[in-house]
Tab-separated table of C-alpha atoms and ligand atoms in Angstrom:
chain	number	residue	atom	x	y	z
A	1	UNK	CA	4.839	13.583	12.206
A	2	UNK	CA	5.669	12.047	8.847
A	3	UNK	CA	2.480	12.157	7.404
A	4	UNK	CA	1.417	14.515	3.911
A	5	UNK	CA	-1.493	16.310	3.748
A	6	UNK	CA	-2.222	17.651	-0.028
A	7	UNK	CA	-5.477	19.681	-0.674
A	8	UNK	CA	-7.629	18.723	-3.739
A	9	UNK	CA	-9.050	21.609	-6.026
A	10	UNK	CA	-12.141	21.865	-8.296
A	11	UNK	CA	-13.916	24.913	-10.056
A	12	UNK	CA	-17.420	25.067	-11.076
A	13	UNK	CA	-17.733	21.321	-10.655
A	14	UNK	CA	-14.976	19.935	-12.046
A	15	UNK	CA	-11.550	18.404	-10.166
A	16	UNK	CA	-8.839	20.140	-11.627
A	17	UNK	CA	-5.609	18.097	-13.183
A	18	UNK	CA	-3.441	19.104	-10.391
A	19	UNK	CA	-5.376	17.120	-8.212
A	20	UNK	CA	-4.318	14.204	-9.179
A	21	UNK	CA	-0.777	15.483	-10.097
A	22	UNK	CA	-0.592	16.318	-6.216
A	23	UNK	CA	-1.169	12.536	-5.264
A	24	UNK	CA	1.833	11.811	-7.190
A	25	UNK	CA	3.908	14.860	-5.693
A	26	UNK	CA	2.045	14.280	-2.647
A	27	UNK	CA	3.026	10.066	-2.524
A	28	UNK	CA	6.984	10.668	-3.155
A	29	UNK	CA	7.302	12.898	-0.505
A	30	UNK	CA	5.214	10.343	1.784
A	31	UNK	CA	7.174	7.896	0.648
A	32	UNK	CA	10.553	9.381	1.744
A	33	UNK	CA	9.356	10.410	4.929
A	34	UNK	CA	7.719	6.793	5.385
A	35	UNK	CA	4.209	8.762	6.141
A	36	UNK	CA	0.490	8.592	4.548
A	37	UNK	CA	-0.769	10.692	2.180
A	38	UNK	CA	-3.960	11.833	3.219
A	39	UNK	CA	-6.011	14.377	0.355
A	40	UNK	CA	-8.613	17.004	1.410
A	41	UNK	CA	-11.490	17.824	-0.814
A	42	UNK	CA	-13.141	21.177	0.375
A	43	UNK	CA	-16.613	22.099	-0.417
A	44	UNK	CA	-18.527	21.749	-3.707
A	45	UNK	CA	-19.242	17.774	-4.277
A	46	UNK	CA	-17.139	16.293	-2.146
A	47	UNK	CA	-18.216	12.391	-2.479
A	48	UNK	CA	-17.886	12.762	-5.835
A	49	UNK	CA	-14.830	14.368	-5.704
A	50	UNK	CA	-13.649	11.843	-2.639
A	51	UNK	CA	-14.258	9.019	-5.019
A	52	UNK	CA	-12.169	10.358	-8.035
A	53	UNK	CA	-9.525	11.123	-6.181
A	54	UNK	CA	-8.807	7.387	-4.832
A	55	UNK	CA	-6.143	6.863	-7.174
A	56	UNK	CA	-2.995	4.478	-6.419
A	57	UNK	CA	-0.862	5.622	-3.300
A	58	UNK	CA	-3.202	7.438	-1.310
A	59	UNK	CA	-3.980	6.624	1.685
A	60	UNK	CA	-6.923	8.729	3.659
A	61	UNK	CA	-9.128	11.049	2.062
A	62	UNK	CA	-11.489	13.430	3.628
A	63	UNK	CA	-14.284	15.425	2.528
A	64	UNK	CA	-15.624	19.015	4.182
A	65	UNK	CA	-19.400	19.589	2.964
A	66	UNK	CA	-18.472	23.466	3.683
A	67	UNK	CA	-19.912	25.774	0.843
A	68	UNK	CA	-19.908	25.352	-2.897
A	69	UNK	CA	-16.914	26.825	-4.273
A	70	UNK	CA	-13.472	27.732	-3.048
A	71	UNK	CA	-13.759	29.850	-0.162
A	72	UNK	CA	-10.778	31.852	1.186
A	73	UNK	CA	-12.175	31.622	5.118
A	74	UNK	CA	-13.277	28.419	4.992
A	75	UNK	CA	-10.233	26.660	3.047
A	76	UNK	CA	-7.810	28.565	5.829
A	77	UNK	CA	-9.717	27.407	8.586
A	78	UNK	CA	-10.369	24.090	7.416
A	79	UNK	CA	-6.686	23.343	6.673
A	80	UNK	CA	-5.718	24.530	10.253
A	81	UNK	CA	-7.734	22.361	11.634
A	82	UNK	CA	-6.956	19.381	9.888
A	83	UNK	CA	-3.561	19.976	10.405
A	84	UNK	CA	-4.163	20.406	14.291
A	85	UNK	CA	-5.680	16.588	14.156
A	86	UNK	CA	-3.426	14.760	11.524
A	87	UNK	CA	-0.329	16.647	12.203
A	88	UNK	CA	1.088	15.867	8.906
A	89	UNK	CA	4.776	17.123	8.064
A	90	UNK	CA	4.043	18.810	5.189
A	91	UNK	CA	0.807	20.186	3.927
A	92	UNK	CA	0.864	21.035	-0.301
A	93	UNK	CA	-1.332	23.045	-2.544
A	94	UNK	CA	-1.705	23.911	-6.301
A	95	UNK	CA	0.755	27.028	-7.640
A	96	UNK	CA	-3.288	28.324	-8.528
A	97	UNK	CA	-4.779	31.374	-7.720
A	98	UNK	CA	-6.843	29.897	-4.899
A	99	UNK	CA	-3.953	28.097	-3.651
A	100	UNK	CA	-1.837	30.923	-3.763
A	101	UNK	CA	-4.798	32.491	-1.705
A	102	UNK	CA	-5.354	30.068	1.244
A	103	UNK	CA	-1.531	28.551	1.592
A	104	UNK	CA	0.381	31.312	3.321
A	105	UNK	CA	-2.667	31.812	4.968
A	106	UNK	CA	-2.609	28.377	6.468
A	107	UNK	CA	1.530	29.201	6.837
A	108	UNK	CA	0.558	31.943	8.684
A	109	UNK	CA	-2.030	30.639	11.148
A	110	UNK	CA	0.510	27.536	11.423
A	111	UNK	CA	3.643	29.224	11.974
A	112	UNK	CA	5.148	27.318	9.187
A	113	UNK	CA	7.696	27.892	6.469
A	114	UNK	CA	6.367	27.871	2.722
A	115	UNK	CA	7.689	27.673	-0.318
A	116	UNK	CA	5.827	28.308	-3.743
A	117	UNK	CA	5.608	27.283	-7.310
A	118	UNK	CA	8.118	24.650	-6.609
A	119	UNK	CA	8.648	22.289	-9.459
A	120	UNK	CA	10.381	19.404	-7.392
A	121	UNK	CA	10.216	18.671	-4.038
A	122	UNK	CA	12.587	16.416	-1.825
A	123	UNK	CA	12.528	15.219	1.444
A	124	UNK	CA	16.203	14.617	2.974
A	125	UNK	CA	15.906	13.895	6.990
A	126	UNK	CA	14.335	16.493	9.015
A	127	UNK	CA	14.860	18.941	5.292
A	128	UNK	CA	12.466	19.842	2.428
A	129	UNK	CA	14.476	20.254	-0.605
A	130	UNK	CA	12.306	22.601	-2.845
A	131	UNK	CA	13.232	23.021	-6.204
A	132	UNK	CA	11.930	26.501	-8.095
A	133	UNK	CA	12.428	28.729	-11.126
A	134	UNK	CA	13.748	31.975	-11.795
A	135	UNK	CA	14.082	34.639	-14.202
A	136	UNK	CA	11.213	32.740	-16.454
A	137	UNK	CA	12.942	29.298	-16.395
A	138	UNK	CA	16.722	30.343	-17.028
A	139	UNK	CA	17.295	30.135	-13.549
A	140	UNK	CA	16.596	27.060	-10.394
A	141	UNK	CA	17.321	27.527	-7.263
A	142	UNK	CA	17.034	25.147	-4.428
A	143	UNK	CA	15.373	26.060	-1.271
A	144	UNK	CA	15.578	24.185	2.228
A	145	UNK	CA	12.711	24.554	4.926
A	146	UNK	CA	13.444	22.673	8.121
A	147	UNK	CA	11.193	20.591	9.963
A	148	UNK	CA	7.053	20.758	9.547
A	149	UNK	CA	6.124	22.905	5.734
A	150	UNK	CA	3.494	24.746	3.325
A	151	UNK	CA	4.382	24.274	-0.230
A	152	UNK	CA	2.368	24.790	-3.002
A	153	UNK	CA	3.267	23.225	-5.996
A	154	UNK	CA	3.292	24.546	-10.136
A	155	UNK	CA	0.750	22.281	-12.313
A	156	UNK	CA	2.095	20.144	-14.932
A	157	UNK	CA	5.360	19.319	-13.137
A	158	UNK	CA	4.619	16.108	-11.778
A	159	UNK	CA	2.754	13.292	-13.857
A	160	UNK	CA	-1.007	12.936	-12.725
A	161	UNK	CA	-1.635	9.475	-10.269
A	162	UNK	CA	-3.189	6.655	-12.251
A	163	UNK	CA	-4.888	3.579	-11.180
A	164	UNK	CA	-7.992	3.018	-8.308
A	165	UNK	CA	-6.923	2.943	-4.842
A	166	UNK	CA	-8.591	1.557	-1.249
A	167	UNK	CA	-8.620	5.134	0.671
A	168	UNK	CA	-10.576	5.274	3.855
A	169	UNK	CA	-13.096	8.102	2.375
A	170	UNK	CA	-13.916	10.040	5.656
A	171	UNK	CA	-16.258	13.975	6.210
A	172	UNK	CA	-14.741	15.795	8.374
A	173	UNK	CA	-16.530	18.847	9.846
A	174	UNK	CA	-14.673	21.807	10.612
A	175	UNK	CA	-15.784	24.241	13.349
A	176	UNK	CA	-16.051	27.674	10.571
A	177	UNK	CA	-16.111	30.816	12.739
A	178	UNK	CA	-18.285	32.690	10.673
A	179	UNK	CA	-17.501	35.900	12.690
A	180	UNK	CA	-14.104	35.448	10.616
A	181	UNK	CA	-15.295	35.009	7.339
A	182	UNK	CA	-14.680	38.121	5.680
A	183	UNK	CA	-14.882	37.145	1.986
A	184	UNK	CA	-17.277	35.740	-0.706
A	185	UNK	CA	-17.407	34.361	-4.274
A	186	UNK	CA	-19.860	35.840	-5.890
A	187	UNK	CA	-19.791	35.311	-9.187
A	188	UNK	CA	-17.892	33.929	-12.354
A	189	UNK	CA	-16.484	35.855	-15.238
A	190	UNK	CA	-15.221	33.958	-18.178
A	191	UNK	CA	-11.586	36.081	-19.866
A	192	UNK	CA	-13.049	36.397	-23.424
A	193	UNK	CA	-13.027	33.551	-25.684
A	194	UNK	CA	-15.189	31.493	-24.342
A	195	UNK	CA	-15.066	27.738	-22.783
A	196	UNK	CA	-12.375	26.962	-24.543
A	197	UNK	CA	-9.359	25.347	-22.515
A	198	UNK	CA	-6.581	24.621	-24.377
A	199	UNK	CA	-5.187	22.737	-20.990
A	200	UNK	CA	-7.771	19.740	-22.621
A	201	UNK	CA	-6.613	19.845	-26.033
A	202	UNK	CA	-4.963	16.513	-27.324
A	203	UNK	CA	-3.090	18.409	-30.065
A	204	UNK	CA	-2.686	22.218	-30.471
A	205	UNK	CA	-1.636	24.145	-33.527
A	206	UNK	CA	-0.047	27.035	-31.733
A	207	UNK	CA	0.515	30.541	-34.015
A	208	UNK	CA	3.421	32.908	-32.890
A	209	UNK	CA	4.453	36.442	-34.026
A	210	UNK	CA	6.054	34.925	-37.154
A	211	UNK	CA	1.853	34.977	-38.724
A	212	UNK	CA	2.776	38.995	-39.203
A	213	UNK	CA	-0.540	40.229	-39.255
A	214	UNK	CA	-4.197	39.661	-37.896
A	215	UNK	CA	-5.633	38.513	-41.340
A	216	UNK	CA	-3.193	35.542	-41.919
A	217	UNK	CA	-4.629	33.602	-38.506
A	218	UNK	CA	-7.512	32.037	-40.339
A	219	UNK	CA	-4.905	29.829	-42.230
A	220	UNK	CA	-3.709	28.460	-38.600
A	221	UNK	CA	-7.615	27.991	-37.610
A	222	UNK	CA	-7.807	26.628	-41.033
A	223	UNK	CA	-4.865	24.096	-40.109
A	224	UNK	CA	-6.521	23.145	-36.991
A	225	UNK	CA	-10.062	22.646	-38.071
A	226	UNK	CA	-8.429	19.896	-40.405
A	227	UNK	CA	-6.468	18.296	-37.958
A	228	UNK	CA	-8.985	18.417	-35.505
A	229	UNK	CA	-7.047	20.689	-33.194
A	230	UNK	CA	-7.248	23.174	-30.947
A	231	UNK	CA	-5.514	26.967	-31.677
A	232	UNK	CA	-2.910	28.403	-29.226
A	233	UNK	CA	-0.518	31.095	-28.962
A	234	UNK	CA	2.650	32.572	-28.314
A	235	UNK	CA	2.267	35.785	-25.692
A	236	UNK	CA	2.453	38.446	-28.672
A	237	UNK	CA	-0.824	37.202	-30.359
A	238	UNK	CA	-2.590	38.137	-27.172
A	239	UNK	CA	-0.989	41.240	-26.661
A	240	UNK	CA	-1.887	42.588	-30.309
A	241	UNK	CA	-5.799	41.047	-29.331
A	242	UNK	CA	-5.243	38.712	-32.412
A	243	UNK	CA	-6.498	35.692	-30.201
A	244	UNK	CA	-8.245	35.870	-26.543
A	245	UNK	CA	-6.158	35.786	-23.744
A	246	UNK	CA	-7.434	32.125	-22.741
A	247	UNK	CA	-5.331	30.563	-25.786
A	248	UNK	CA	-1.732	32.072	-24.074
A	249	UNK	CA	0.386	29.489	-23.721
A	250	UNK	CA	3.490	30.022	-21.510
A	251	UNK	CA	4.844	31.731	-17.940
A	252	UNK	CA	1.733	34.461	-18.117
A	253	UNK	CA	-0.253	32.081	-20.320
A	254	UNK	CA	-1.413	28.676	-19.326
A	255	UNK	CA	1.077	25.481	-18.897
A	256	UNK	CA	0.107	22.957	-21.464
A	257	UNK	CA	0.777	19.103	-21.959
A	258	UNK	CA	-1.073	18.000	-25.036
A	259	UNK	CA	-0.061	14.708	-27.160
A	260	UNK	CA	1.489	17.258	-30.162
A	261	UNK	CA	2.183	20.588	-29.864
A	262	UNK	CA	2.836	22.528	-33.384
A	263	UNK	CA	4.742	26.165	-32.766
A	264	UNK	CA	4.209	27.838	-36.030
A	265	UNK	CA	6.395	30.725	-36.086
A	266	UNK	CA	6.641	30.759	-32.697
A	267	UNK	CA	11.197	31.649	-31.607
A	268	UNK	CA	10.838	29.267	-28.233
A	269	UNK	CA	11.604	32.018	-25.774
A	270	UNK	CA	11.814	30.804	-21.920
A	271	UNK	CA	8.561	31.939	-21.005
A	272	UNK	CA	6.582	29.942	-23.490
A	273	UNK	CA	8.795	26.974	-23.679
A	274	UNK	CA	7.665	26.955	-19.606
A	275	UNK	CA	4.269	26.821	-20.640
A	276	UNK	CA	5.099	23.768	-23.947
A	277	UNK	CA	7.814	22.231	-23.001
A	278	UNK	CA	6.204	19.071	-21.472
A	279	UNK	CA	4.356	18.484	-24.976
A	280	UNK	CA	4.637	14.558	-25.799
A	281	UNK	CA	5.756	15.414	-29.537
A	282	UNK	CA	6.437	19.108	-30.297
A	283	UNK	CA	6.390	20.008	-33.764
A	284	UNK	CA	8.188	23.558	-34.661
A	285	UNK	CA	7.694	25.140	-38.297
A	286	UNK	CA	10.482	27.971	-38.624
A	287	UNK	CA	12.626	29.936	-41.025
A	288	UNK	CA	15.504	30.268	-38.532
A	289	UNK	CA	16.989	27.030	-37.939
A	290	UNK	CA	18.606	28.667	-34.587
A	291	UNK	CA	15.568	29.256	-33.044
A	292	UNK	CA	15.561	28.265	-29.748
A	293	UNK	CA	12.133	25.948	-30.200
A	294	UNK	CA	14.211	24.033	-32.705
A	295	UNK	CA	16.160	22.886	-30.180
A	296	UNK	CA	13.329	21.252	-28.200
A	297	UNK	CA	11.333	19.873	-31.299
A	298	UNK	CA	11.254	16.328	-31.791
A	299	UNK	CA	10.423	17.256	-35.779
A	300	UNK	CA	11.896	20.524	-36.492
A	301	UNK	CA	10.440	22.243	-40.130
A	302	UNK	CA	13.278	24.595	-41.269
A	303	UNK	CA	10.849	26.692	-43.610
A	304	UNK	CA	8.242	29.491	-44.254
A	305	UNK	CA	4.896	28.951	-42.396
A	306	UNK	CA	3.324	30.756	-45.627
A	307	UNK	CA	4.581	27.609	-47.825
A	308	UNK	CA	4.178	24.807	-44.891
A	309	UNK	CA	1.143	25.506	-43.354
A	310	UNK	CA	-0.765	25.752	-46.801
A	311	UNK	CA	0.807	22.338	-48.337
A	312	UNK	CA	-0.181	20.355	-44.549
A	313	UNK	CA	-3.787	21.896	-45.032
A	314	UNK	CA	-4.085	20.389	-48.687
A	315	UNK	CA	-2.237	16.900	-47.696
A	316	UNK	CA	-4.233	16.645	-44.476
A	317	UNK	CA	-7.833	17.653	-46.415
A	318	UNK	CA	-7.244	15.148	-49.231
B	401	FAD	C1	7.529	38.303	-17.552
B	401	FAD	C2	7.301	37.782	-18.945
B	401	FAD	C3	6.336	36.826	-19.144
B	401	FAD	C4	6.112	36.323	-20.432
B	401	FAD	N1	5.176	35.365	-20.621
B	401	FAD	C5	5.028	34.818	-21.833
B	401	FAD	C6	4.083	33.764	-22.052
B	401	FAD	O1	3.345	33.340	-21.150
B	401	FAD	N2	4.001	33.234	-23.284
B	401	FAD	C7	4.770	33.659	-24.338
B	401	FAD	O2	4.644	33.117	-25.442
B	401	FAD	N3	5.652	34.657	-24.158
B	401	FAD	C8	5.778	35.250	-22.952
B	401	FAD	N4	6.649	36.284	-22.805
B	401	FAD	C9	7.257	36.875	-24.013
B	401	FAD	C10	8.475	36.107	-24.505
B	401	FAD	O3	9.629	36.593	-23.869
B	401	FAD	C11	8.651	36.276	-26.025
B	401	FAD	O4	8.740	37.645	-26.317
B	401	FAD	C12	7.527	35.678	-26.846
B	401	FAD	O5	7.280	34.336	-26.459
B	401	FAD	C13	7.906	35.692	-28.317
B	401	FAD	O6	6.802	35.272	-29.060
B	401	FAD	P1	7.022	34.667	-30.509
B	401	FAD	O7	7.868	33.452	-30.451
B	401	FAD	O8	5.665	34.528	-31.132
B	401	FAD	O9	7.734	35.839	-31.294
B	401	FAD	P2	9.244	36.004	-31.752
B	401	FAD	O10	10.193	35.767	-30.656
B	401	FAD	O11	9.316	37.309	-32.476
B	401	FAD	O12	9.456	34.816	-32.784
B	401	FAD	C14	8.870	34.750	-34.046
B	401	FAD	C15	9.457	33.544	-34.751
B	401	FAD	O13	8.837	33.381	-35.995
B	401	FAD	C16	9.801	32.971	-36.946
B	401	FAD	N5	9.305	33.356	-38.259
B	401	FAD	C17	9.201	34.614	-38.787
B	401	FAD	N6	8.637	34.551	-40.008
B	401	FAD	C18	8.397	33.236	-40.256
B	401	FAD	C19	7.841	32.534	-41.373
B	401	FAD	N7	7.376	33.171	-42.444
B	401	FAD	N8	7.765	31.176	-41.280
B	401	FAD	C20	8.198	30.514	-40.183
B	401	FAD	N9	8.754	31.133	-39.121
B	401	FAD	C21	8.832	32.481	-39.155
B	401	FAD	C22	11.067	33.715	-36.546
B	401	FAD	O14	12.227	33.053	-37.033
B	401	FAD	C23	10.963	33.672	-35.021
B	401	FAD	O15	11.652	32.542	-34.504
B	401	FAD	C24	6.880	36.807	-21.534
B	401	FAD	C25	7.853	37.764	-21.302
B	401	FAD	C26	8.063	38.248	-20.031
B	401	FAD	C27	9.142	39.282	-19.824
């Protein structure tokens, strides 16, 4: 039992990042225990899906056929039973809603410990070493499950797995007890503001409380249509319904990693920096030079948005 089992995810066609960040989370733990990773891809299209997920450092992949999209009944019996014939050590999940579903689930079922939302995880002996936050990031505690484990694990923590690798692709076919099944997706509702997912932005010009009213955030749109950016948010935007909830960045909001992140008057409190802080570049435009974002900026403007932002838009439009 040294193996690592990590379980792929995918909405409405599309393998989400964390996929591939689990291969990476999912390889160092194999790697300590001296295991495989083996990746399960559950429902939807799962060739397709078995295919992209052969990156470097995996070793087995297999692919359930079961339904089209996630599935609370099928996931949890699927995982059982693919733990009951691999027997891996650990079995990990995305920190996502539907992981956050099926894992204790599967915990449950298993009889195994779990930990969530862990943000590093360690494998010392017979121990799993799970790092997590607290108290929005001012706090990390370590916690230590012993022997076989369920952890799930918080997106953008670990890089994503690059590179092709030579995975035996395999279907497996669970048996579903469909006298069990006692849920079903029916249907999709997009939170307001459209498509848009500032997870896929390269660069986002993100607008805090520091804008002081509704009718000044055309100037940051106006900023970001130049620079060919996408607009974000700090959490008070979205609670005054000044921008959808979809462009929340943070601990409530979504975690971001985009090449340049710009926090216009945006303070850098712990529960957005959780969402920015693995930005390549951050950019912070500020009039308090103690802000805590100021800290974290690799180029910090000490300054008024209302004089910055206007003199970037003319440079950057010439
Ligand atoms: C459980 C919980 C979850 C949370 N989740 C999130 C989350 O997901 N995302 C999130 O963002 N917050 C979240 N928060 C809220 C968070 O604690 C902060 O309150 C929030 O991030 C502050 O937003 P802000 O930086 O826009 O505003 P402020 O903290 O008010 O900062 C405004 C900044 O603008 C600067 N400023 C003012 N005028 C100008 C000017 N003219 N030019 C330049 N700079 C100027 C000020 O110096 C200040 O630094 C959460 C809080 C809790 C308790």
């Amino acid at each position: 039992m040294t193996d690592v089992l990590a379980i792929g995810e995918h909405r409405r066609g599309e393998l989400r990042d964390v996929s591939y960040e689990l291969v990476t989370a999912g390889r160092q733990l194999a790697d300590a225990t001296g295991g495989e990773l083996h990746l399960a891809v559950i429902s939807g299209t799962v060739d397709e899906f078995g295919k992209k997920l052969d990156r470097e450092g995996v070793d087995a992949i297999h692919t359930v056929d079961e339904g089209e999209e996630f599935n609370h009944d099928i996931y949890t019996q699927t995982i059982t039973q693919l733990y009951d014939e691999l027997a891996p050590k650990y079995v990990l999940t995305p920190n996502s809603v539907n992981g956050l579903d099926y894992a204790p689930a599967v915990a449950n079922r298993l009889g195994l410990p779990i930990v969530t939302d862990a943000v590093d995880l360690e494998a010392d002996g017979e121990t799993l070493i799970a790092t997590r936050e607290m108290y929005g990031g001012k706090v990390e505690t370590t916690t230590e499950l012993a022997g076989s484990a369920v952890a799930t694990i918080r997106g953008a923590e670990w890089p994503a797995a690059e590179g092709t690798g030579d995975a035996t692709i395999e279907a497996f076919e669970p048996a579903i007890d469909e006298s069990q099944q006692g849920s079903t997706v029916t249907g999709f509702e997009e939170v307001g503001g459209g498509d848009v997912d500032i997870g896929d932005a390269d660069v986002l010009v993100s607008v805090g409380r520091g804008i002081e009213e509704e009718d000044n955030i055309p100037l940051i749109e106006e900023l970001a249509d130049v620079l060919g950016a996408t607009v974000s948010s700090s959490r008070p935007i979205v609670d005054n319904g000044w921008l959808p909830k979809n462009r929340q960045v943070g601990q409530s909001g979504k975690v971001v990693t985009p090449d340049v992140y710009i926090a216009i008057g945006i303070s850098g409190a712990v529960q957005h920096v959780a969402g920015m802080k693995g930005s390549d570049t951050i950019v912070a435009i500020n009039t308090d030079p103690n802000a805590p974002i100021m800290d974290i900026a690799d180029y910090a403007i000490h300054d008024d948005l209302f004089d910055v932002v206007p003199a970037l838009i003319e440079e950057l439009s010439e």
